[in-house]
mmCIF file of C-alpha atoms in Angstrom:
data_model
loop_
_atom_site.group_PDB
_atom_site.id
_atom_site.type_symbol
_atom_site.label_atom_id
_atom_site.label_comp_id
_atom_site.label_asym_id
_atom_site.label_seq_id
_atom_site.Cartn_x
_atom_site.Cartn_y
_atom_site.Cartn_z
ATOM 1 C CA MET C 370 -13.632 40.995 46.334
ATOM 2 C CA THR C 371 -15.752 43.038 44.071
ATOM 3 C CA ARG C 372 -17.885 41.786 41.241
ATOM 4 C CA GLU C 373 -15.293 43.085 38.813
ATOM 5 C CA ASP C 374 -12.560 41.098 40.560
ATOM 6 C CA LEU C 375 -14.730 37.972 40.465
ATOM 7 C CA GLY C 376 -15.405 38.544 36.762
ATOM 8 C CA ASN C 377 -11.691 38.922 36.039
ATOM 9 C CA LEU C 378 -10.970 35.762 38.038
ATOM 10 C CA GLY C 379 -13.660 33.916 36.058
ATOM 11 C CA ASP C 380 -12.107 35.124 32.802
ATOM 12 C CA LEU C 381 -8.682 33.928 33.959
ATOM 13 C CA LEU C 382 -10.019 30.524 35.014
ATOM 14 C CA GLY C 383 -11.958 30.238 31.746
ATOM 15 C CA GLY C 384 -8.802 31.047 29.756
ATOM 16 C CA ILE C 385 -6.825 28.458 31.701
ATOM 17 C CA GLY C 386 -9.600 25.930 31.020
ATOM 18 C CA VAL C 387 -9.506 26.686 27.286
ATOM 19 C CA VAL C 388 -5.706 26.279 27.156
ATOM 20 C CA ALA C 389 -5.879 23.054 29.185
ATOM 21 C CA THR C 390 -8.585 21.693 26.877
ATOM 22 C CA TRP C 391 -6.544 22.647 23.828
ATOM 23 C CA LEU C 392 -3.444 20.898 25.205
ATOM 24 C CA TYR C 393 -5.498 17.795 25.978
ATOM 25 C CA LEU C 394 -6.868 17.825 22.433
ATOM 26 C CA VAL C 395 -3.357 18.114 20.971
ATOM 27 C CA LEU C 396 -2.192 15.133 23.022
ATOM 28 C CA GLN C 397 -5.228 13.062 21.992
ATOM 29 C CA ILE C 398 -4.671 13.838 18.308
ATOM 30 C CA ARG C 399 -1.014 12.819 18.582
ATOM 31 C CA GLN C 400 -1.926 9.598 20.349
ATOM 32 C CA ASN C 401 -4.618 8.845 17.765
ATOM 33 C CA THR C 402 -2.181 9.494 14.894
ATOM 34 C CA LYS C 403 0.388 7.115 16.416
ATOM 35 C CA GLN C 404 -2.292 4.450 16.875
ATOM 36 C CA LEU C 405 -3.521 4.842 13.287
ATOM 37 C CA ARG C 406 0.030 4.454 11.978
ATOM 38 C CA ALA C 407 0.554 1.352 14.110
ATOM 39 C CA ASP C 408 -2.770 -0.127 12.957
ATOM 40 C CA SER C 409 -1.916 0.613 9.334
ATOM 41 C CA LEU C 410 1.487 -1.058 9.663
ATOM 42 C CA ALA C 411 -0.092 -4.084 11.339
ATOM 43 C CA ALA C 412 -2.681 -4.386 8.561
ATOM 44 C CA ARG C 413 0.012 -4.160 5.876
ATOM 45 C CA THR C 414 2.092 -6.788 7.669
ATOM 46 C CA ILE C 415 -0.874 -9.150 7.885
ATOM 47 C CA ALA C 416 -1.673 -8.597 4.197
ATOM 48 C CA ILE C 417 1.929 -9.316 3.177
ATOM 49 C CA GLU C 418 2.064 -12.452 5.322
ATOM 50 C CA SER C 419 -1.233 -13.661 3.876
ATOM 51 C CA THR C 420 -0.099 -12.986 0.307
ATOM 52 C CA THR C 421 3.232 -14.695 0.912
ATOM 53 C CA THR C 422 1.464 -17.740 2.312
ATOM 54 C CA ASP C 423 -0.961 -17.856 -0.630
ATOM 55 C CA VAL C 424 1.845 -17.487 -3.181
ATOM 56 C CA GLY C 425 3.827 -20.212 -1.406
ATOM 57 C CA LYS C 426 0.844 -22.571 -1.586
ATOM 58 C CA TRP C 427 0.309 -21.683 -5.233
ATOM 59 C CA ILE C 428 3.964 -22.346 -6.129
ATOM 60 C CA GLY C 429 3.782 -25.606 -4.192
ATOM 61 C CA GLU C 430 0.782 -26.649 -6.299
ATOM 62 C CA ILE C 431 2.684 -25.842 -9.510
ATOM 63 C CA LEU C 432 5.695 -27.854 -8.344
ATOM 64 C CA GLU C 433 3.576 -30.870 -7.384
ATOM 65 C CA ASN C 434 1.313 -30.937 -10.456
ATOM 66 C CA ARG C 435 3.031 -31.523 -13.805
ATOM 67 C CA ASP C 436 -0.008 -30.433 -15.869
ATOM 68 C CA LEU C 437 -0.290 -27.214 -13.916
ATOM 69 C CA ALA C 438 3.437 -26.570 -14.340
ATOM 70 C CA GLU C 439 3.171 -27.064 -18.105
ATOM 71 C CA LEU C 440 0.166 -24.751 -18.239
ATOM 72 C CA TRP C 441 2.132 -22.154 -16.261
ATOM 73 C CA ILE C 442 5.065 -22.367 -18.694
ATOM 74 C CA MET C 443 2.713 -22.018 -21.685
ATOM 75 C CA MET C 444 1.100 -18.954 -20.103
ATOM 76 C CA LEU C 445 4.493 -17.352 -19.501
ATOM 77 C CA ARG C 446 5.487 -17.954 -23.123
ATOM 78 C CA TYR C 447 2.216 -16.442 -24.329
ATOM 79 C CA LEU C 448 2.655 -13.394 -22.114
ATOM 80 C CA LYS C 449 6.194 -12.909 -23.349
ATOM 81 C CA MET C 450 4.958 -13.039 -26.944
ATOM 82 C CA TYR C 451 2.094 -10.646 -26.123
ATOM 83 C CA PHE C 452 4.387 -8.198 -24.333
ATOM 84 C CA ARG C 453 6.526 -7.999 -27.468
ATOM 85 C CA SER C 454 3.605 -7.098 -29.756
ATOM 86 C CA PRO C 455 3.544 -3.512 -31.130
ATOM 87 C CA ASP C 456 0.059 -2.851 -29.730
ATOM 88 C CA PHE C 457 1.040 -3.830 -26.215
ATOM 89 C CA HIS C 458 4.294 -1.900 -26.475
ATOM 90 C CA ALA C 459 2.442 1.312 -27.392
ATOM 91 C CA LEU C 460 -0.109 0.771 -24.617
ATOM 92 C CA TRP C 461 2.665 -0.006 -22.143
ATOM 93 C CA LEU C 462 4.644 3.133 -22.941
ATOM 94 C CA GLN C 463 1.502 5.228 -22.610
ATOM 95 C CA ASN C 464 0.362 3.810 -19.253
ATOM 96 C CA LYS C 465 3.356 2.407 -17.345
ATOM 97 C CA SER C 466 3.720 5.626 -15.334
ATOM 98 C CA LEU C 467 0.423 4.740 -13.606
ATOM 99 C CA LEU C 468 1.870 1.515 -12.202
ATOM 100 C CA VAL C 469 4.128 0.703 -9.263
ATOM 101 C CA PRO C 470 7.827 0.954 -10.275
ATOM 102 C CA ASP C 471 8.673 -2.570 -9.041
ATOM 103 C CA PHE C 472 5.907 -4.031 -11.214
ATOM 104 C CA VAL C 473 7.052 -1.999 -14.219
ATOM 105 C CA ASN C 474 10.616 -3.269 -13.779
ATOM 106 C CA ALA C 475 9.455 -6.881 -13.408
ATOM 107 C CA VAL C 476 7.327 -6.739 -16.553
ATOM 108 C CA GLU C 477 10.044 -5.008 -18.540
ATOM 109 C CA GLU C 478 12.667 -7.531 -17.443
ATOM 110 C CA ALA C 479 10.402 -10.517 -18.097
ATOM 111 C CA ALA C 480 9.297 -9.279 -21.503
ATOM 112 C CA VAL C 481 12.471 -7.517 -22.562
ATOM 113 C CA ILE C 482 10.518 -4.291 -23.149
ATOM 114 C CA ARG C 483 12.468 -1.047 -23.413
#
């Protein structure tokens, strides 16, 4: 083999190495993306479970404590009255698009805003 043949062979092997490295990188990125999605889902699941548990404990406290239940009812009445005020209504219409649709629906149903 001549030097030129060895050079061409080196170029070929180098090209194959670059392609192999590129393919390995693509596979690693895919694997990393799948792992990030799985981790994100797991974190969301844990957060939802934690929130559900906390809300359950909170509701249990309200059900067991008459004073707390009365305070809760008074707060709900106040919020309903506040939600119906003209100032809140104008602020709500201006900013509700910034909020999560489920929250918007819940507030509008609870306060009879529309």
